[in-house]
């Protein structure tokens, strides 16, 4: 990536280009990069922000549209309280101050994806102000300016075969949270970390799926550059970045562009720019002078949004655990490593939260906690991450598609610990269940083991018997010499080793076989 | 069929009109007349609906070329309520385009003709047709000509009261928020009120009882608990007055606002108003001169706010999802949305609508916002404060209302219009002069207060002028009661 930039910008070829991503500070020594990010996150509510139509993900175009979404005459907005509560959760998770009174404004412009000719947003008085997000690795505290509610636009797609743009109103009127940061980030890496951390936070409280590839999270980035010690430079906005990688590359490219201009003594024009992924560089969309006047007007249909302290407390109490607390708890209470905790927490787009912030069928963390009850958590977590999640990932399925109930996995682990089954057999069983999920419930491990011939396999029994023999060499010798009565003692040892789960008769036969063979 | 004689009137499309006054633009074909009296309305009561309320079975054109073929798949809440109550929807009535106008001359269906016949037979024969008032001219004409029991209109700055005054009928603009606006095509959301026209206060009251309901689909619909609070207060007043002998006004305090007699007002109206006041005094009313100092700014504030909101509400008309689409001219840059939409909008909107959209857009621009929009809002607050300082009852919408401790009035009384209906030829040349017709009606609109215009007198030319009774927010039944009492006054 950086090599291509080298080709595009020969003037600054004197600089060394790092191949690792965290040496931009070295590349730009003497320069300060100032970055602020505006994130638009789709609110994970069932219905849209001001209408009763359902939010959609992949449905056929123009099937989730109400009269209001299509801006039919005579229709009026109706605020969806779930959106407000999810935004309050976000504000609390980000340490922002929820305003007791906020208001809705109309932002006017004509565009094909805006049926009513205006977007309902919160320009003058947003739902929450202030707050911060702490970036662990960079040890940077990124301040936030505000969090506001607003409508999403329709989706417009250019269809080359038709030579026309097609409009899908499914997304028109969906609820968005705009989270505006202060210009506190100082490198593309910090910007990427900010987005990642924010994504995890939004998912953990169930406010948004925060998925850039699916479009449930979009970023606009503001970048300015100044020589260290000097005031902030002119900032440029880069719009419509669709992945964290794009965020990093776009910022990097933009910084080079600014440095180049400043070094040549040219002014940096305040512009809004787009990002060309192919060429890994930004391009001008419009200048400051061309910036539209949105003619903000308070929306006369919507009364001020009043949120009481009592209501904020209620939201706080019904909120799920925040990532830092959850991660700490998994590490402290269960002895997991940070990495293991991270893997569990990042399964799917939300630990266990469905739409409207409701607790959905258990996600990976509660699953883990249930299986780990009374068992070695380190063993449990490995089976989950290395087998269960691997199977799901191979099938590209979400955690909810996991066919193995916690009790079944627990049983398998117990059997394994008891030597009743080998690790290989556990894997076989897991794969079998995934491939042909049992239609009868509850899942019977015992039955499956029989079907697959895995029950007390001779090799496992053999292992236990051999171990018993090694523990009782004198007795073994005696049995070899023909003393059958002592054999029962060794059988007893086998039972002890297998915690009573071994088949006594089979054990006796196995021992005889082992001992005779040694003759 | 009335024959048109003057130059302008000769162009009226009377041969295509559905009735003699071009009041209706579409007529219902269903025979719902056989209502078994199950509802609150009298059996067979025909109700005319202004063409800016959506009806699923009839076109809803808002008298605009843009919506000439528009057939919404839904009824406005008000229409549903009327149907459920046994009302027979007679048809849709003519109006000014999107509710913008004071004379019902801004309509693709042609102007409405005022059905009133002056008493003097001599003048009647040579009379040129007159305006029925706007924007609910069609609704006013429908009831004035006995084509329907009552009619629904909308009143944003006087659009029910002015036609009522011109046509000599009763017109009610209820308190803002009491009647659902869902399904009413928005002109200015913070000002639009569904109103009722009929020949008597009793009929207006009957229809009002049907449509005055909370509607959860309308976010500006006042919740039930506030309505109840307001009702208990009005119940008290009505109870006290129920003991009055017929024709008596004892104990009723009527405020006479000194700012409501502008120089533009017809001189004969002032003297007639004085006579009316004397009569009221004789009948026991207590007349209280009051001052509403911000009145003189009301008209300007109204036009700034209404135009600003109109520019916003009409931004949705692009012809893509509904309405009349004008295919862009050959060299149009199709990637420029504004350039494409402008063509449908310029073709589909009439001159007055285009004017108000442009003015409203300007008022919202960053440069103009503080001087126009914000200033107008400040004036609006001042007007509300003025009214709150003269009414006896506190405004239940306020957290801490501070009604006057002494001297507060029950209602305010003033002429509805500065003159009688203009001739249709004269009415067409408007400009700012046309707006001055609304000078007496806009304050109550800005304040969201209930107001009834009742037939009052005739001007020097023999044409009707109405009188307005205004009350505190929520006091609609009080206002209607006083209006009913004035029906008995000698004209």
mmCIF file of N, CA and C in Angstrom, chain A residues 52 65 67-79 106-118 124 163 165 167 169 293-303 306, chain B residues 54 67 70 73-74 176 181-186 189-190 216-220 308-309 311-313 315-318 321-322 334-338 341 345 361 364-367 369 373 377:
data_model
loop_
_atom_site.group_PDB
_atom_site.id
_atom_site.type_symbol
_atom_site.label_atom_id
_atom_site.label_comp_id
_atom_site.label_asym_id
_atom_site.label_seq_id
_atom_site.Cartn_x
_atom_site.Cartn_y
_atom_site.Cartn_z
ATOM 1 N N UNK A 52 -43.607 2.987 11.435
ATOM 2 C CA UNK A 52 -43.828 1.657 11.970
ATOM 3 C C UNK A 52 -43.290 0.560 11.067
ATOM 4 N N UNK A 65 -41.370 -0.403 3.270
ATOM 5 C CA UNK A 65 -41.570 1.038 3.103
ATOM 6 C C UNK A 65 -42.965 1.392 3.565
ATOM 7 N N UNK A 67 -45.919 4.576 4.159
ATOM 8 C CA UNK A 67 -46.308 5.815 3.484
ATOM 9 C C UNK A 67 -45.413 6.965 3.938
ATOM 10 N N UNK A 68 -45.112 6.989 5.216
ATOM 11 C CA UNK A 68 -44.264 8.063 5.734
ATOM 12 C C UNK A 68 -42.868 7.982 5.140
ATOM 13 N N UNK A 69 -42.306 6.761 5.045
ATOM 14 C CA UNK A 69 -40.956 6.600 4.493
ATOM 15 C C UNK A 69 -40.890 7.121 3.069
ATOM 16 N N UNK A 70 -41.991 6.929 2.328
ATOM 17 C CA UNK A 70 -42.019 7.370 0.930
ATOM 18 C C UNK A 70 -42.496 8.816 0.820
ATOM 19 N N UNK A 71 -42.644 9.471 1.947
ATOM 20 C CA UNK A 71 -43.015 10.887 2.006
ATOM 21 C C UNK A 71 -44.333 11.191 1.312
ATOM 22 N N UNK A 72 -45.332 10.323 1.511
ATOM 23 C CA UNK A 72 -46.641 10.584 0.930
ATOM 24 C C UNK A 72 -47.298 11.758 1.651
ATOM 25 N N UNK A 73 -48.109 12.527 0.927
ATOM 26 C CA UNK A 73 -48.737 13.694 1.543
ATOM 27 C C UNK A 73 -49.650 13.288 2.689
ATOM 28 N N UNK A 74 -49.652 14.080 3.726
ATOM 29 C CA UNK A 74 -50.550 13.832 4.852
ATOM 30 C C UNK A 74 -49.988 12.900 5.909
ATOM 31 N N UNK A 75 -48.796 12.346 5.692
ATOM 32 C CA UNK A 75 -48.243 11.425 6.687
ATOM 33 C C UNK A 75 -47.404 12.203 7.699
ATOM 34 N N UNK A 76 -47.299 11.647 8.908
ATOM 35 C CA UNK A 76 -46.621 12.341 9.992
ATOM 36 C C UNK A 76 -45.687 11.383 10.724
ATOM 37 N N UNK A 77 -44.626 11.910 11.345
ATOM 38 C CA UNK A 77 -43.656 11.045 12.040
ATOM 39 C C UNK A 77 -44.163 10.625 13.414
ATOM 40 N N UNK A 78 -43.679 9.461 13.868
ATOM 41 C CA UNK A 78 -43.975 9.015 15.228
ATOM 42 C C UNK A 78 -42.704 8.408 15.812
ATOM 43 N N UNK A 79 -42.158 9.017 16.833
ATOM 44 C CA UNK A 79 -40.859 8.622 17.363
ATOM 45 C C UNK A 79 -40.891 7.222 17.953
ATOM 46 N N UNK A 106 -34.998 19.754 10.740
ATOM 47 C CA UNK A 106 -35.005 19.277 9.372
ATOM 48 C C UNK A 106 -33.800 19.863 8.656
ATOM 49 N N UNK A 107 -33.101 18.970 7.944
ATOM 50 C CA UNK A 107 -31.927 19.379 7.155
ATOM 51 C C UNK A 107 -32.353 19.234 5.694
ATOM 52 N N UNK A 108 -32.452 20.336 4.987
ATOM 53 C CA UNK A 108 -33.050 20.326 3.644
ATOM 54 C C UNK A 108 -32.023 20.225 2.526
ATOM 55 N N UNK A 109 -32.242 19.335 1.607
ATOM 56 C CA UNK A 109 -31.504 19.313 0.337
ATOM 57 C C UNK A 109 -32.248 18.377 -0.609
ATOM 58 N N UNK A 110 -32.082 18.555 -1.891
ATOM 59 C CA UNK A 110 -32.749 17.683 -2.855
ATOM 60 C C UNK A 110 -31.760 16.618 -3.293
ATOM 61 N N UNK A 111 -32.125 15.364 -3.121
ATOM 62 C CA UNK A 111 -31.297 14.287 -3.646
ATOM 63 C C UNK A 111 -32.176 13.068 -3.843
ATOM 64 N N UNK A 112 -31.792 12.250 -4.771
ATOM 65 C CA UNK A 112 -32.650 11.132 -5.155
ATOM 66 C C UNK A 112 -32.909 10.134 -4.044
ATOM 67 N N UNK A 113 -32.026 10.094 -3.023
ATOM 68 C CA UNK A 113 -32.239 9.127 -1.952
ATOM 69 C C UNK A 113 -32.959 9.735 -0.747
ATOM 70 N N UNK A 114 -33.530 10.917 -0.926
ATOM 71 C CA UNK A 114 -34.179 11.621 0.181
ATOM 72 C C UNK A 114 -35.610 11.976 -0.223
ATOM 73 N N UNK A 115 -36.555 11.072 -0.015
ATOM 74 C CA UNK A 115 -37.915 11.262 -0.530
ATOM 75 C C UNK A 115 -38.599 12.536 -0.057
ATOM 76 N N UNK A 116 -38.412 12.924 1.196
ATOM 77 C CA UNK A 116 -39.169 14.089 1.659
ATOM 78 C C UNK A 116 -38.457 15.408 1.362
ATOM 79 N N UNK A 117 -37.227 15.338 0.814
ATOM 80 C CA UNK A 117 -36.506 16.582 0.537
ATOM 81 C C UNK A 117 -35.854 17.153 1.783
ATOM 82 N N UNK A 118 -35.979 16.435 2.910
ATOM 83 C CA UNK A 118 -35.266 16.844 4.112
ATOM 84 C C UNK A 118 -35.018 15.609 4.972
ATOM 85 N N UNK A 124 -29.440 21.321 16.349
ATOM 86 C CA UNK A 124 -29.261 22.348 17.380
ATOM 87 C C UNK A 124 -29.146 21.778 18.781
ATOM 88 N N UNK A 163 -28.480 2.203 -17.378
ATOM 89 C CA UNK A 163 -28.041 3.592 -17.518
ATOM 90 C C UNK A 163 -28.812 4.498 -16.576
ATOM 91 N N UNK A 165 -30.108 5.152 -12.175
ATOM 92 C CA UNK A 165 -29.930 4.861 -10.756
ATOM 93 C C UNK A 165 -31.225 4.290 -10.209
ATOM 94 N N UNK A 167 -33.499 3.254 -6.885
ATOM 95 C CA UNK A 167 -33.659 3.664 -5.495
ATOM 96 C C UNK A 167 -34.379 2.573 -4.706
ATOM 97 N N UNK A 169 -36.045 2.078 -1.102
ATOM 98 C CA UNK A 169 -36.479 2.844 0.068
ATOM 99 C C UNK A 169 -36.492 2.030 1.359
ATOM 100 N N UNK A 293 -26.188 24.990 1.742
ATOM 101 C CA UNK A 293 -26.830 25.576 2.910
ATOM 102 C C UNK A 293 -28.033 24.686 3.197
ATOM 103 N N UNK A 294 -27.983 23.987 4.314
ATOM 104 C CA UNK A 294 -29.026 23.020 4.576
ATOM 105 C C UNK A 294 -30.320 23.612 5.136
ATOM 106 N N UNK A 295 -30.311 24.889 5.387
ATOM 107 C CA UNK A 295 -31.541 25.569 5.832
ATOM 108 C C UNK A 295 -32.206 24.817 6.984
ATOM 109 N N UNK A 296 -31.413 24.551 8.030
ATOM 110 C CA UNK A 296 -31.964 23.834 9.184
ATOM 111 C C UNK A 296 -33.171 24.569 9.757
ATOM 112 N N UNK A 297 -34.225 23.795 10.037
ATOM 113 C CA UNK A 297 -35.438 24.376 10.627
ATOM 114 C C UNK A 297 -35.938 23.392 11.675
ATOM 115 N N UNK A 298 -36.332 23.862 12.860
ATOM 116 C CA UNK A 298 -36.881 22.934 13.845
ATOM 117 C C UNK A 298 -38.074 22.204 13.241
ATOM 118 N N UNK A 299 -38.153 20.895 13.453
ATOM 119 C CA UNK A 299 -39.274 20.145 12.882
ATOM 120 C C UNK A 299 -40.540 20.466 13.666
ATOM 121 N N UNK A 300 -41.532 21.108 13.036
ATOM 122 C CA UNK A 300 -42.706 21.535 13.790
ATOM 123 C C UNK A 300 -43.621 20.386 14.215
ATOM 124 N N UNK A 301 -43.416 19.197 13.652
ATOM 125 C CA UNK A 301 -44.271 18.068 14.032
ATOM 126 C C UNK A 301 -43.803 17.367 15.289
ATOM 127 N N UNK A 302 -42.560 17.546 15.644
ATOM 128 C CA UNK A 302 -42.008 16.765 16.741
ATOM 129 C C UNK A 302 -41.747 17.634 17.969
ATOM 130 N N UNK A 303 -42.417 17.326 19.059
ATOM 131 C CA UNK A 303 -42.187 18.104 20.283
ATOM 132 C C UNK A 303 -40.790 17.815 20.817
ATOM 133 N N UNK A 306 -38.059 14.729 25.767
ATOM 134 C CA UNK A 306 -37.767 14.875 27.197
ATOM 135 C C UNK A 306 -37.348 13.529 27.757
ATOM 136 N N UNK B 54 -56.939 13.794 2.489
ATOM 137 C CA UNK B 54 -56.878 12.577 1.695
ATOM 138 C C UNK B 54 -58.127 11.723 1.840
ATOM 139 N N UNK B 67 -50.861 17.386 -8.298
ATOM 140 C CA UNK B 67 -51.566 16.219 -7.764
ATOM 141 C C UNK B 67 -52.864 15.950 -8.520
ATOM 142 N N UNK B 70 -53.709 12.370 -8.365
ATOM 143 C CA UNK B 70 -53.291 11.680 -7.149
ATOM 144 C C UNK B 70 -54.476 11.029 -6.460
ATOM 145 N N UNK B 73 -54.091 5.971 -1.202
ATOM 146 C CA UNK B 73 -54.766 4.752 -0.766
ATOM 147 C C UNK B 73 -55.226 4.808 0.684
ATOM 148 N N UNK B 74 -55.460 6.013 1.193
ATOM 149 C CA UNK B 74 -55.841 6.131 2.601
ATOM 150 C C UNK B 74 -56.759 7.325 2.814
ATOM 151 N N UNK B 176 -55.423 24.427 18.187
ATOM 152 C CA UNK B 176 -54.412 23.610 17.514
ATOM 153 C C UNK B 176 -54.148 22.352 18.315
ATOM 154 N N UNK B 181 -54.392 15.818 12.320
ATOM 155 C CA UNK B 181 -53.920 16.272 11.001
ATOM 156 C C UNK B 181 -53.404 15.114 10.158
ATOM 157 N N UNK B 182 -53.564 13.888 10.643
ATOM 158 C CA UNK B 182 -53.055 12.791 9.842
ATOM 159 C C UNK B 182 -53.904 12.655 8.583
ATOM 160 N N UNK B 183 -53.260 12.690 7.429
ATOM 161 C CA UNK B 183 -54.006 12.603 6.177
ATOM 162 C C UNK B 183 -54.378 13.963 5.613
ATOM 163 N N UNK B 184 -54.036 15.024 6.359
ATOM 164 C CA UNK B 184 -54.228 16.381 5.841
ATOM 165 C C UNK B 184 -52.921 16.767 5.174
ATOM 166 N N UNK B 185 -52.999 17.172 3.914
ATOM 167 C CA UNK B 185 -51.770 17.510 3.198
ATOM 168 C C UNK B 185 -51.180 18.769 3.827
ATOM 169 N N UNK B 186 -49.977 18.656 4.353
ATOM 170 C CA UNK B 186 -49.384 19.747 5.124
ATOM 171 C C UNK B 186 -49.033 20.959 4.279
ATOM 172 N N UNK B 189 -47.094 22.891 9.169
ATOM 173 C CA UNK B 189 -47.478 21.972 10.241
ATOM 174 C C UNK B 189 -47.832 22.645 11.562
ATOM 175 N N UNK B 190 -47.135 23.714 11.909
ATOM 176 C CA UNK B 190 -47.370 24.306 13.226
ATOM 177 C C UNK B 190 -48.588 25.211 13.230
ATOM 178 N N UNK B 216 -53.223 8.936 17.818
ATOM 179 C CA UNK B 216 -51.818 8.643 18.098
ATOM 180 C C UNK B 216 -50.959 8.702 16.846
ATOM 181 N N UNK B 217 -51.575 8.702 15.669
ATOM 182 C CA UNK B 217 -50.784 8.810 14.444
ATOM 183 C C UNK B 217 -50.298 10.241 14.207
ATOM 184 N N UNK B 218 -50.863 11.189 14.955
ATOM 185 C CA UNK B 218 -50.496 12.594 14.796
ATOM 186 C C UNK B 218 -49.684 13.018 16.013
ATOM 187 N N UNK B 219 -48.387 13.273 15.848
ATOM 188 C CA UNK B 219 -47.551 13.594 17.008
ATOM 189 C C UNK B 219 -47.907 14.929 17.649
ATOM 190 N N UNK B 220 -48.671 15.775 16.951
ATOM 191 C CA UNK B 220 -49.071 17.048 17.542
ATOM 192 C C UNK B 220 -50.475 16.971 18.127
ATOM 193 N N UNK B 308 -41.926 29.542 5.225
ATOM 194 C CA UNK B 308 -40.762 28.709 5.553
ATOM 195 C C UNK B 308 -41.195 27.253 5.690
ATOM 196 N N UNK B 309 -42.263 27.024 6.434
ATOM 197 C CA UNK B 309 -42.724 25.645 6.625
ATOM 198 C C UNK B 309 -43.242 25.069 5.312
ATOM 199 N N UNK B 311 -42.124 25.743 2.337
ATOM 200 C CA UNK B 311 -40.985 25.377 1.487
ATOM 201 C C UNK B 311 -40.439 24.017 1.922
ATOM 202 N N UNK B 312 -40.555 23.734 3.200
ATOM 203 C CA UNK B 312 -40.089 22.451 3.721
ATOM 204 C C UNK B 312 -41.063 21.334 3.375
ATOM 205 N N UNK B 313 -42.355 21.558 3.634
ATOM 206 C CA UNK B 313 -43.345 20.509 3.416
ATOM 207 C C UNK B 313 -43.548 20.176 1.955
ATOM 208 N N UNK B 315 -41.178 20.138 -0.278
ATOM 209 C CA UNK B 315 -39.943 19.652 -0.895
ATOM 210 C C UNK B 315 -40.108 18.229 -1.408
ATOM 211 N N UNK B 316 -41.122 17.514 -0.902
ATOM 212 C CA UNK B 316 -41.305 16.113 -1.284
ATOM 213 C C UNK B 316 -41.912 15.951 -2.678
ATOM 214 N N UNK B 317 -42.401 17.031 -3.254
ATOM 215 C CA UNK B 317 -43.103 16.905 -4.544
ATOM 216 C C UNK B 317 -42.097 16.951 -5.682
ATOM 217 N N UNK B 318 -41.721 15.736 -6.112
ATOM 218 C CA UNK B 318 -40.746 15.616 -7.186
ATOM 219 C C UNK B 318 -41.281 14.789 -8.341
ATOM 220 N N UNK B 321 -42.409 9.397 -6.868
ATOM 221 C CA UNK B 321 -43.205 8.342 -6.224
ATOM 222 C C UNK B 321 -44.698 8.564 -6.401
ATOM 223 N N UNK B 322 -45.118 9.769 -6.657
ATOM 224 C CA UNK B 322 -46.518 10.121 -6.864
ATOM 225 C C UNK B 322 -46.528 11.499 -7.496
ATOM 226 N N UNK B 334 -28.718 14.857 -15.834
ATOM 227 C CA UNK B 334 -29.546 13.951 -15.050
ATOM 228 C C UNK B 334 -28.919 13.578 -13.711
ATOM 229 N N UNK B 335 -27.623 13.856 -13.536
ATOM 230 C CA UNK B 335 -27.007 13.533 -12.257
ATOM 231 C C UNK B 335 -27.255 14.631 -11.237
ATOM 232 N N UNK B 336 -27.794 15.752 -11.693
ATOM 233 C CA UNK B 336 -28.099 16.861 -10.794
ATOM 234 C C UNK B 336 -29.568 16.765 -10.418
ATOM 235 N N UNK B 337 -29.807 16.242 -9.209
ATOM 236 C CA UNK B 337 -31.179 16.005 -8.775
ATOM 237 C C UNK B 337 -32.035 17.263 -8.846
ATOM 238 N N UNK B 338 -31.497 18.372 -8.383
ATOM 239 C CA UNK B 338 -32.277 19.613 -8.379
ATOM 240 C C UNK B 338 -32.725 19.985 -9.779
ATOM 241 N N UNK B 341 -35.655 17.627 -10.690
ATOM 242 C CA UNK B 341 -36.876 17.886 -9.928
ATOM 243 C C UNK B 341 -37.483 19.239 -10.265
ATOM 244 N N UNK B 345 -41.520 20.428 -10.679
ATOM 245 C CA UNK B 345 -42.044 21.372 -9.694
ATOM 246 C C UNK B 345 -42.474 22.682 -10.350
ATOM 247 N N UNK B 361 -37.964 29.493 1.376
ATOM 248 C CA UNK B 361 -36.594 28.978 1.259
ATOM 249 C C UNK B 361 -35.605 30.064 1.644
ATOM 250 N N UNK B 364 -35.188 30.669 5.327
ATOM 251 C CA UNK B 364 -34.456 29.639 6.064
ATOM 252 C C UNK B 364 -32.967 29.613 5.748
ATOM 253 N N UNK B 365 -32.537 30.420 4.774
ATOM 254 C CA UNK B 365 -31.108 30.393 4.454
ATOM 255 C C UNK B 365 -30.313 30.939 5.625
ATOM 256 N N UNK B 366 -29.057 30.500 5.680
ATOM 257 C CA UNK B 366 -28.205 30.854 6.811
ATOM 258 C C UNK B 366 -28.158 32.360 7.037
ATOM 259 N N UNK B 367 -28.078 33.126 5.957
ATOM 260 C CA UNK B 367 -27.986 34.582 6.089
ATOM 261 C C UNK B 367 -29.261 35.199 6.633
ATOM 262 N N UNK B 369 -31.897 33.567 8.222
ATOM 263 C CA UNK B 369 -32.602 32.836 9.283
ATOM 264 C C UNK B 369 -32.857 33.683 10.530
ATOM 265 N N UNK B 373 -36.822 34.093 10.120
ATOM 266 C CA UNK B 373 -37.445 32.970 10.810
ATOM 267 C C UNK B 373 -37.426 33.151 12.330
ATOM 268 N N UNK B 377 -40.516 33.871 14.970
ATOM 269 C CA UNK B 377 -40.815 33.023 16.127
ATOM 270 C C UNK B 377 -40.929 33.858 17.396
#
